[in-house]
Structures are given as C-alpha cells and as structure tokens.
Amino acid sequence: MKREENSDYPYKAVREVLVNALIHRDYQIIGTEVHVDIFDNRLEIVSPGGMMNGSRIQDLDLRHVPSIRRNEIVSDIFSRLHLMERRGSGIGRILNSYTDFYEQPVFESNEYFFMVSLPNRGVAHPSQMELQFDEDTTFGEKTQLSAEKTQLSTSKAQQFAGINDWELKYFHDVIIKELEKTFRSGTLEKIEELFSKYRYTYSFNRRNVAELFEITENRASSIIKMCVEKGVMVKQRNGVYNFTPHNG
C-alpha cells in the first residue's frame, strides 16, 4: 500500500555512461561534444572518438572489453572524485542493471564516435526466460542466446556458461594448476580474473595488473615477471604483455 519509485533509467548505468563519455572522448576532435538524447523508449549518449585500439565495441564480447584510457589526467581526476569504480567494470554494471528486462543496452562505435543506448525500463518488457538444465542440455540452435538481446542473471545460467567456456576452463584446470607452487590462492584467483578479462587477444601492462589486483605497480611487475618465466605470459614490447596461447 506504499508508493514505490521506479526510475525509467537506472541511476548507476546513466552515471557510468556519462562518466565514460567524458573520460574517454577524443578531445582533439574540434567542434564536437557529448550528446545526450532522450526518446520515448531509450536514452542515447554519444561521445566523439571510437575505441583506442581501433576495434568496434559491437564486435567484442561485452564482458571482456579491455579498459584502455585515452585521457589519463581526466581519468585520474574522476577517480579522485570517487566517480569511477574499479577499472574495466563499467560495462558489467550497465548490463547488470537490465538483467530483468528483455531489451538490453546497445553499444556501437566506429573511428568517429562511441554510442550507448539505454532502454527505458518503464516501457521495456520483463524477461520471462527460464532455463532448464539437465544432462541432455546442449548448445544448439534452440538454446543459443544473443548477447544483444538476452542477459543471463541466474547463478545456474552463469555456471552453465562457465562450464562451456573451454578456453577459460583449460586455463583454470591446467595453467592455474601449474602456478599453484608459485603463487598463493588469492593471487591465482586474480590471475584467472585477469585472463578472463584479456584472454589471448588483448594486451595489458603492469598498471592494468596493479589496478585489478589492488597492489602497487612494482608488485605487479614482479607477478608479471614470474608469469613470463613460467611461460604463462609473453612480452610483446616494452611494458606490454599478452597471455601465451597454449594448445590443450
């Protein structure tokens, strides 16, 4: 019998998109600005400049997009103002705001702009998807889910997806096992989280490791050095590393 306030757009998601638009926009493109457009069914935020590495956000796995800062000073200021949370977790928080809805946020980019469209939750359709898991469940045409349309929110669904991520499973069962005598369990968990984020595709540096592990950059360098010695990571160029692909 009490009034409940439900916003059309989740506060955390809007804040995250706005902050990222200001932090990562290309300020060298003269005569441009961040645009915020509100429609009946969506809110669109467009900022000048695309992805730093030249890729398109719509071609990537949204759960494993590498965090690359274009404007270090601006990013540092927003971090000191506590308007930035853990680096690289922004897209995840945006998606989590829509786990109960069929309509999902849309991310698009090219070399000139980066756009995020947030659905209006007031007119969005609630997700009615229920997944049944049994011994005969497989990823076929009927069970495959589009990342653009559906976000799995149940722990069973997440566990099921993890079991079928053979690359991550191999890293956990084989590579992490090989490192058990070198690192403590807490560090092993962070290394696995780092791999889940960058995989074999994306590069990272000691600052990325330090921020994810919540340690100093000197300690991050030591961990990277040990991983390189163990053959888990490889140095691409000065200060830039990748995970070493393994055949398994």
mmCIF file of C-alpha atoms in Angstrom:
data_model
loop_
_atom_site.group_PDB
_atom_site.id
_atom_site.type_symbol
_atom_site.label_atom_id
_atom_site.label_comp_id
_atom_site.label_asym_id
_atom_site.label_seq_id
_atom_site.Cartn_x
_atom_site.Cartn_y
_atom_site.Cartn_z
ATOM 1 C CA MET A 1 0.000 0.000 0.000
ATOM 2 C CA LYS A 2 3.026 2.272 -0.268
ATOM 3 C CA ARG A 3 4.241 4.184 -3.301
ATOM 4 C CA GLU A 4 7.353 2.754 -4.947
ATOM 5 C CA GLU A 5 9.597 4.956 -7.058
ATOM 6 C CA ASN A 6 10.974 3.185 -10.135
ATOM 7 C CA SER A 7 13.142 5.263 -12.427
ATOM 8 C CA ASP A 8 12.955 4.830 -16.178
ATOM 9 C CA TYR A 9 16.746 4.590 -16.316
ATOM 10 C CA PRO A 10 18.967 3.025 -13.638
ATOM 11 C CA TYR A 11 20.998 5.708 -11.902
ATOM 12 C CA LYS A 12 24.241 3.726 -11.837
ATOM 13 C CA ALA A 13 24.038 2.914 -15.534
ATOM 14 C CA VAL A 14 23.389 6.533 -16.537
ATOM 15 C CA ARG A 15 26.209 7.764 -14.323
ATOM 16 C CA GLU A 16 28.580 5.155 -15.721
ATOM 17 C CA VAL A 17 27.799 6.052 -19.343
ATOM 18 C CA LEU A 18 28.108 9.793 -18.711
ATOM 19 C CA VAL A 19 31.385 9.450 -16.826
ATOM 20 C CA ASN A 20 32.850 7.206 -19.514
ATOM 21 C CA ALA A 21 31.730 9.620 -22.221
ATOM 22 C CA LEU A 22 33.634 12.457 -20.546
ATOM 23 C CA ILE A 23 36.692 10.393 -19.669
ATOM 24 C CA HIS A 24 37.198 8.502 -22.926
ATOM 25 C CA ARG A 25 36.018 11.029 -25.534
ATOM 26 C CA ASP A 26 38.535 12.328 -28.066
ATOM 27 C CA TYR A 27 39.111 15.967 -27.100
ATOM 28 C CA GLN A 28 41.277 16.539 -30.177
ATOM 29 C CA ILE A 29 38.227 16.448 -32.453
ATOM 30 C CA ILE A 30 37.433 20.159 -32.528
ATOM 31 C CA GLY A 31 33.826 21.335 -32.658
ATOM 32 C CA THR A 32 32.313 18.208 -31.126
ATOM 33 C CA GLU A 33 30.688 17.470 -27.795
ATOM 34 C CA VAL A 34 28.975 14.727 -25.844
ATOM 35 C CA HIS A 35 25.320 14.409 -26.895
ATOM 36 C CA VAL A 36 22.544 13.176 -24.612
ATOM 37 C CA ASP A 37 19.274 12.446 -26.432
ATOM 38 C CA ILE A 38 16.122 11.207 -24.695
ATOM 39 C CA PHE A 39 13.452 9.381 -26.696
ATOM 40 C CA ASP A 40 10.233 7.705 -25.633
ATOM 41 C CA ASN A 41 11.845 4.267 -25.435
ATOM 42 C CA ARG A 42 15.545 4.939 -24.923
ATOM 43 C CA LEU A 43 18.293 7.313 -23.797
ATOM 44 C CA GLU A 44 21.286 7.721 -26.117
ATOM 45 C CA ILE A 45 24.663 9.134 -25.140
ATOM 46 C CA VAL A 46 27.164 9.747 -27.950
ATOM 47 C CA SER A 47 30.758 10.864 -27.453
ATOM 48 C CA PRO A 48 33.411 11.803 -30.053
ATOM 49 C CA GLY A 49 36.079 9.216 -30.826
ATOM 50 C CA GLY A 50 35.958 5.444 -31.101
ATOM 51 C CA MET A 51 37.852 2.640 -29.360
ATOM 52 C CA MET A 52 41.517 3.359 -28.653
ATOM 53 C CA ASN A 53 42.703 0.124 -30.278
ATOM 54 C CA GLY A 54 40.648 0.698 -33.444
ATOM 55 C CA SER A 55 38.175 -2.119 -32.781
ATOM 56 C CA ARG A 56 34.387 -1.781 -32.767
ATOM 57 C CA ILE A 57 32.566 -2.354 -29.497
ATOM 58 C CA GLN A 58 29.733 -4.210 -31.264
ATOM 59 C CA ASP A 59 32.230 -6.833 -32.463
ATOM 60 C CA LEU A 60 33.538 -7.629 -28.962
ATOM 61 C CA ASP A 61 32.352 -9.720 -26.050
ATOM 62 C CA LEU A 62 30.909 -7.027 -23.770
ATOM 63 C CA ARG A 63 32.017 -8.942 -20.679
ATOM 64 C CA HIS A 64 35.664 -8.896 -21.768
ATOM 65 C CA VAL A 65 36.284 -5.445 -23.226
ATOM 66 C CA PRO A 66 39.788 -4.224 -22.332
ATOM 67 C CA SER A 67 39.959 -0.955 -20.416
ATOM 68 C CA ILE A 68 42.285 1.498 -22.188
ATOM 69 C CA ARG A 69 42.424 5.105 -21.026
ATOM 70 C CA ARG A 70 42.645 7.838 -23.644
ATOM 71 C CA ASN A 71 42.895 10.726 -21.157
ATOM 72 C CA GLU A 72 44.957 9.732 -18.122
ATOM 73 C CA ILE A 73 44.666 13.064 -16.272
ATOM 74 C CA VAL A 74 40.895 13.308 -16.723
ATOM 75 C CA SER A 75 40.539 9.691 -15.582
ATOM 76 C CA ASP A 76 42.646 10.374 -12.500
ATOM 77 C CA ILE A 77 40.501 13.381 -11.557
ATOM 78 C CA PHE A 78 37.264 11.396 -11.822
ATOM 79 C CA SER A 79 38.843 8.611 -9.794
ATOM 80 C CA ARG A 80 39.816 11.048 -7.015
ATOM 81 C CA LEU A 81 36.248 12.373 -7.039
ATOM 82 C CA HIS A 82 35.060 8.770 -6.496
ATOM 83 C CA LEU A 83 33.034 8.903 -9.702
ATOM 84 C CA MET A 84 34.939 5.932 -11.097
ATOM 85 C CA GLU A 85 34.769 2.469 -9.583
ATOM 86 C CA ARG A 86 37.061 -0.457 -10.325
ATOM 87 C CA ARG A 87 38.572 -0.074 -13.760
ATOM 88 C CA GLY A 88 37.055 -2.168 -16.513
ATOM 89 C CA SER A 89 33.868 -2.996 -14.594
ATOM 90 C CA GLY A 90 31.633 -0.261 -16.051
ATOM 91 C CA ILE A 91 30.016 -2.219 -18.875
ATOM 92 C CA GLY A 92 29.278 -5.071 -16.483
ATOM 93 C CA ARG A 93 27.429 -2.724 -14.112
ATOM 94 C CA ILE A 94 25.433 -1.276 -17.009
ATOM 95 C CA LEU A 95 24.382 -4.739 -18.200
ATOM 96 C CA ASN A 96 23.546 -5.871 -14.669
ATOM 97 C CA SER A 97 21.051 -3.009 -14.400
ATOM 98 C CA TYR A 98 18.967 -4.694 -17.107
ATOM 99 C CA THR A 99 19.127 -8.355 -16.092
ATOM 100 C CA ASP A 100 15.347 -8.438 -15.545
ATOM 101 C CA PHE A 101 14.463 -6.995 -18.950
ATOM 102 C CA TYR A 102 14.319 -8.371 -22.477
ATOM 103 C CA GLU A 103 15.568 -5.104 -24.003
ATOM 104 C CA GLN A 104 19.286 -4.683 -23.387
ATOM 105 C CA PRO A 105 21.688 -1.724 -23.650
ATOM 106 C CA VAL A 106 23.180 -1.296 -27.115
ATOM 107 C CA PHE A 107 26.824 -0.333 -27.645
ATOM 108 C CA GLU A 108 28.074 0.889 -31.033
ATOM 109 C CA SER A 109 31.264 2.570 -32.184
ATOM 110 C CA ASN A 110 33.410 3.383 -35.181
ATOM 111 C CA GLU A 111 36.502 5.527 -35.628
ATOM 112 C CA TYR A 112 34.492 8.736 -35.128
ATOM 113 C CA PHE A 113 32.053 8.103 -32.263
ATOM 114 C CA PHE A 114 31.009 5.865 -29.382
ATOM 115 C CA MET A 115 27.293 5.442 -28.649
ATOM 116 C CA VAL A 116 25.421 3.780 -25.795
ATOM 117 C CA SER A 117 21.644 3.359 -25.893
ATOM 118 C CA LEU A 118 19.859 2.585 -22.615
ATOM 119 C CA PRO A 119 16.306 1.184 -22.902
ATOM 120 C CA ASN A 120 13.535 2.929 -20.987
ATOM 121 C CA ARG A 121 12.657 0.439 -18.255
ATOM 122 C CA GLY A 122 9.216 1.972 -17.982
ATOM 123 C CA VAL A 123 8.260 0.578 -21.384
ATOM 124 C CA ALA A 124 10.681 -2.355 -21.579
ATOM 125 C CA HIS A 125 9.423 -5.923 -21.443
ATOM 126 C CA PRO A 126 10.370 -8.029 -18.405
ATOM 127 C CA SER A 127 12.431 -11.104 -19.154
ATOM 128 C CA GLN A 128 10.370 -14.260 -18.811
ATOM 129 C CA MET A 129 13.204 -16.585 -19.804
ATOM 130 C CA GLU A 130 13.568 -19.714 -17.698
ATOM 131 C CA LEU A 131 16.376 -22.125 -18.419
ATOM 132 C CA GLN A 132 16.126 -25.841 -17.670
ATOM 133 C CA PHE A 133 19.392 -27.645 -17.080
ATOM 134 C CA ASP A 134 19.732 -31.386 -17.300
ATOM 135 C CA GLU A 135 22.167 -33.977 -18.614
ATOM 136 C CA ASP A 136 20.843 -33.643 -22.164
ATOM 137 C CA THR A 137 21.165 -29.838 -22.333
ATOM 138 C CA THR A 138 23.471 -28.709 -25.146
ATOM 139 C CA PHE A 139 24.164 -25.507 -27.004
ATOM 140 C CA GLY A 140 22.065 -25.991 -30.123
ATOM 141 C CA GLU A 141 20.047 -23.659 -32.270
ATOM 142 C CA LYS A 142 17.246 -23.523 -29.698
ATOM 143 C CA THR A 143 19.420 -22.758 -26.671
ATOM 144 C CA GLN A 144 21.913 -20.276 -28.061
ATOM 145 C CA LEU A 145 21.385 -16.793 -26.626
ATOM 146 C CA SER A 146 22.208 -13.480 -28.295
ATOM 147 C CA ALA A 147 24.290 -11.152 -26.137
ATOM 148 C CA GLU A 148 22.488 -8.210 -27.677
ATOM 149 C CA LYS A 149 19.023 -9.440 -26.645
ATOM 150 C CA THR A 150 19.383 -11.541 -23.512
ATOM 151 C CA GLN A 151 21.407 -11.293 -20.308
ATOM 152 C CA LEU A 152 21.595 -14.394 -18.101
ATOM 153 C CA SER A 153 21.028 -13.452 -14.497
ATOM 154 C CA THR A 154 20.686 -16.717 -12.575
ATOM 155 C CA SER A 155 23.668 -18.341 -10.920
ATOM 156 C CA LYS A 156 22.831 -21.643 -12.654
ATOM 157 C CA ALA A 157 22.984 -19.963 -16.041
ATOM 158 C CA GLN A 158 26.314 -18.343 -15.213
ATOM 159 C CA GLN A 159 27.738 -21.646 -14.000
ATOM 160 C CA PHE A 160 26.472 -23.384 -17.119
ATOM 161 C CA ALA A 161 28.084 -20.766 -19.361
ATOM 162 C CA GLY A 162 31.338 -21.146 -17.416
ATOM 163 C CA ILE A 163 31.391 -24.921 -17.923
ATOM 164 C CA ASN A 164 31.112 -24.458 -21.683
ATOM 165 C CA ASP A 165 33.833 -21.797 -21.871
ATOM 166 C CA TRP A 166 36.542 -24.298 -22.772
ATOM 167 C CA GLU A 167 39.273 -21.665 -23.056
ATOM 168 C CA LEU A 168 38.633 -20.445 -19.521
ATOM 169 C CA LYS A 169 38.176 -23.997 -18.246
ATOM 170 C CA TYR A 170 41.541 -25.055 -19.702
ATOM 171 C CA PHE A 171 43.262 -22.047 -18.147
ATOM 172 C CA HIS A 172 41.704 -22.882 -14.768
ATOM 173 C CA ASP A 173 42.364 -26.636 -14.861
ATOM 174 C CA VAL A 174 45.819 -26.635 -16.438
ATOM 175 C CA ILE A 175 47.576 -23.270 -16.292
ATOM 176 C CA ILE A 176 46.448 -22.265 -12.806
ATOM 177 C CA LYS A 177 47.357 -25.764 -11.619
ATOM 178 C CA GLU A 178 50.898 -25.226 -12.894
ATOM 179 C CA LEU A 179 51.172 -21.974 -10.925
ATOM 180 C CA GLU A 180 49.998 -23.342 -7.576
ATOM 181 C CA LYS A 181 53.564 -23.751 -6.300
ATOM 182 C CA THR A 182 54.488 -20.214 -7.358
ATOM 183 C CA PHE A 183 51.599 -18.056 -6.113
ATOM 184 C CA ARG A 184 49.149 -18.009 -3.243
ATOM 185 C CA SER A 185 45.492 -18.825 -3.809
ATOM 186 C CA GLY A 186 44.427 -15.155 -3.740
ATOM 187 C CA THR A 187 46.958 -14.251 -6.431
ATOM 188 C CA LEU A 188 45.909 -17.252 -8.527
ATOM 189 C CA GLU A 189 42.305 -16.045 -8.433
ATOM 190 C CA LYS A 190 43.396 -12.609 -9.641
ATOM 191 C CA ILE A 191 45.496 -14.116 -12.451
ATOM 192 C CA GLU A 192 42.468 -16.123 -13.554
ATOM 193 C CA GLU A 193 40.334 -12.960 -13.418
ATOM 194 C CA LEU A 194 42.971 -11.133 -15.482
ATOM 195 C CA PHE A 195 42.894 -13.893 -18.087
ATOM 196 C CA SER A 196 39.091 -13.858 -18.155
ATOM 197 C CA LYS A 197 39.276 -10.146 -18.957
ATOM 198 C CA TYR A 198 42.060 -10.049 -21.583
ATOM 199 C CA ARG A 199 42.236 -13.650 -22.843
ATOM 200 C CA TYR A 200 44.856 -14.304 -25.551
ATOM 201 C CA THR A 201 43.541 -11.474 -27.716
ATOM 202 C CA TYR A 202 44.246 -8.278 -25.788
ATOM 203 C CA SER A 203 47.414 -6.756 -24.357
ATOM 204 C CA PHE A 204 47.866 -5.315 -20.876
ATOM 205 C CA ASN A 205 50.544 -3.582 -18.803
ATOM 206 C CA ARG A 206 51.607 -3.504 -15.176
ATOM 207 C CA ARG A 207 49.155 -0.700 -14.372
ATOM 208 C CA ASN A 208 46.256 -2.879 -15.557
ATOM 209 C CA VAL A 209 47.520 -5.667 -13.308
ATOM 210 C CA ALA A 210 48.076 -3.347 -10.348
ATOM 211 C CA GLU A 211 44.568 -1.916 -10.536
ATOM 212 C CA LEU A 212 42.882 -5.295 -10.920
ATOM 213 C CA PHE A 213 44.943 -6.895 -8.147
ATOM 214 C CA GLU A 214 44.745 -3.733 -5.988
ATOM 215 C CA ILE A 215 48.521 -3.758 -5.434
ATOM 216 C CA THR A 216 51.468 -1.485 -6.252
ATOM 217 C CA GLU A 217 52.855 -1.375 -9.775
ATOM 218 C CA ASN A 218 56.192 -2.713 -8.510
ATOM 219 C CA ARG A 219 54.450 -5.773 -7.072
ATOM 220 C CA ALA A 220 52.515 -6.117 -10.335
ATOM 221 C CA SER A 221 55.813 -6.116 -12.250
ATOM 222 C CA SER A 222 57.089 -8.947 -10.052
ATOM 223 C CA ILE A 223 53.983 -11.050 -10.707
ATOM 224 C CA ILE A 224 54.229 -10.424 -14.447
ATOM 225 C CA LYS A 225 57.927 -11.339 -14.425
ATOM 226 C CA MET A 226 57.226 -14.648 -12.685
ATOM 227 C CA CYS A 227 54.400 -15.403 -15.118
ATOM 228 C CA VAL A 228 56.707 -14.688 -18.058
ATOM 229 C CA GLU A 229 59.327 -17.013 -16.576
ATOM 230 C CA LYS A 230 56.669 -19.720 -16.236
ATOM 231 C CA GLY A 231 55.615 -19.219 -19.841
ATOM 232 C CA VAL A 232 52.118 -18.037 -18.916
ATOM 233 C CA MET A 233 52.685 -14.529 -20.266
ATOM 234 C CA VAL A 234 54.850 -13.151 -23.041
ATOM 235 C CA LYS A 235 56.324 -9.675 -23.514
ATOM 236 C CA GLN A 236 55.092 -8.086 -26.761
ATOM 237 C CA ARG A 237 57.073 -4.869 -26.462
ATOM 238 C CA ASN A 238 58.375 -2.595 -23.741
ATOM 239 C CA GLY A 239 55.850 -2.697 -20.892
ATOM 240 C CA VAL A 240 53.169 -4.536 -22.893
ATOM 241 C CA TYR A 241 52.255 -8.191 -22.334
ATOM 242 C CA ASN A 242 49.875 -10.909 -23.522
ATOM 243 C CA PHE A 243 48.892 -14.299 -22.197
ATOM 244 C CA THR A 244 50.786 -17.055 -24.008
ATOM 245 C CA PRO A 245 48.494 -19.253 -26.101
ATOM 246 C CA HIS A 246 48.633 -22.921 -25.120
ATOM 247 C CA ASN A 247 47.487 -25.936 -27.047
ATOM 248 C CA GLY A 248 45.175 -28.026 -24.963
#
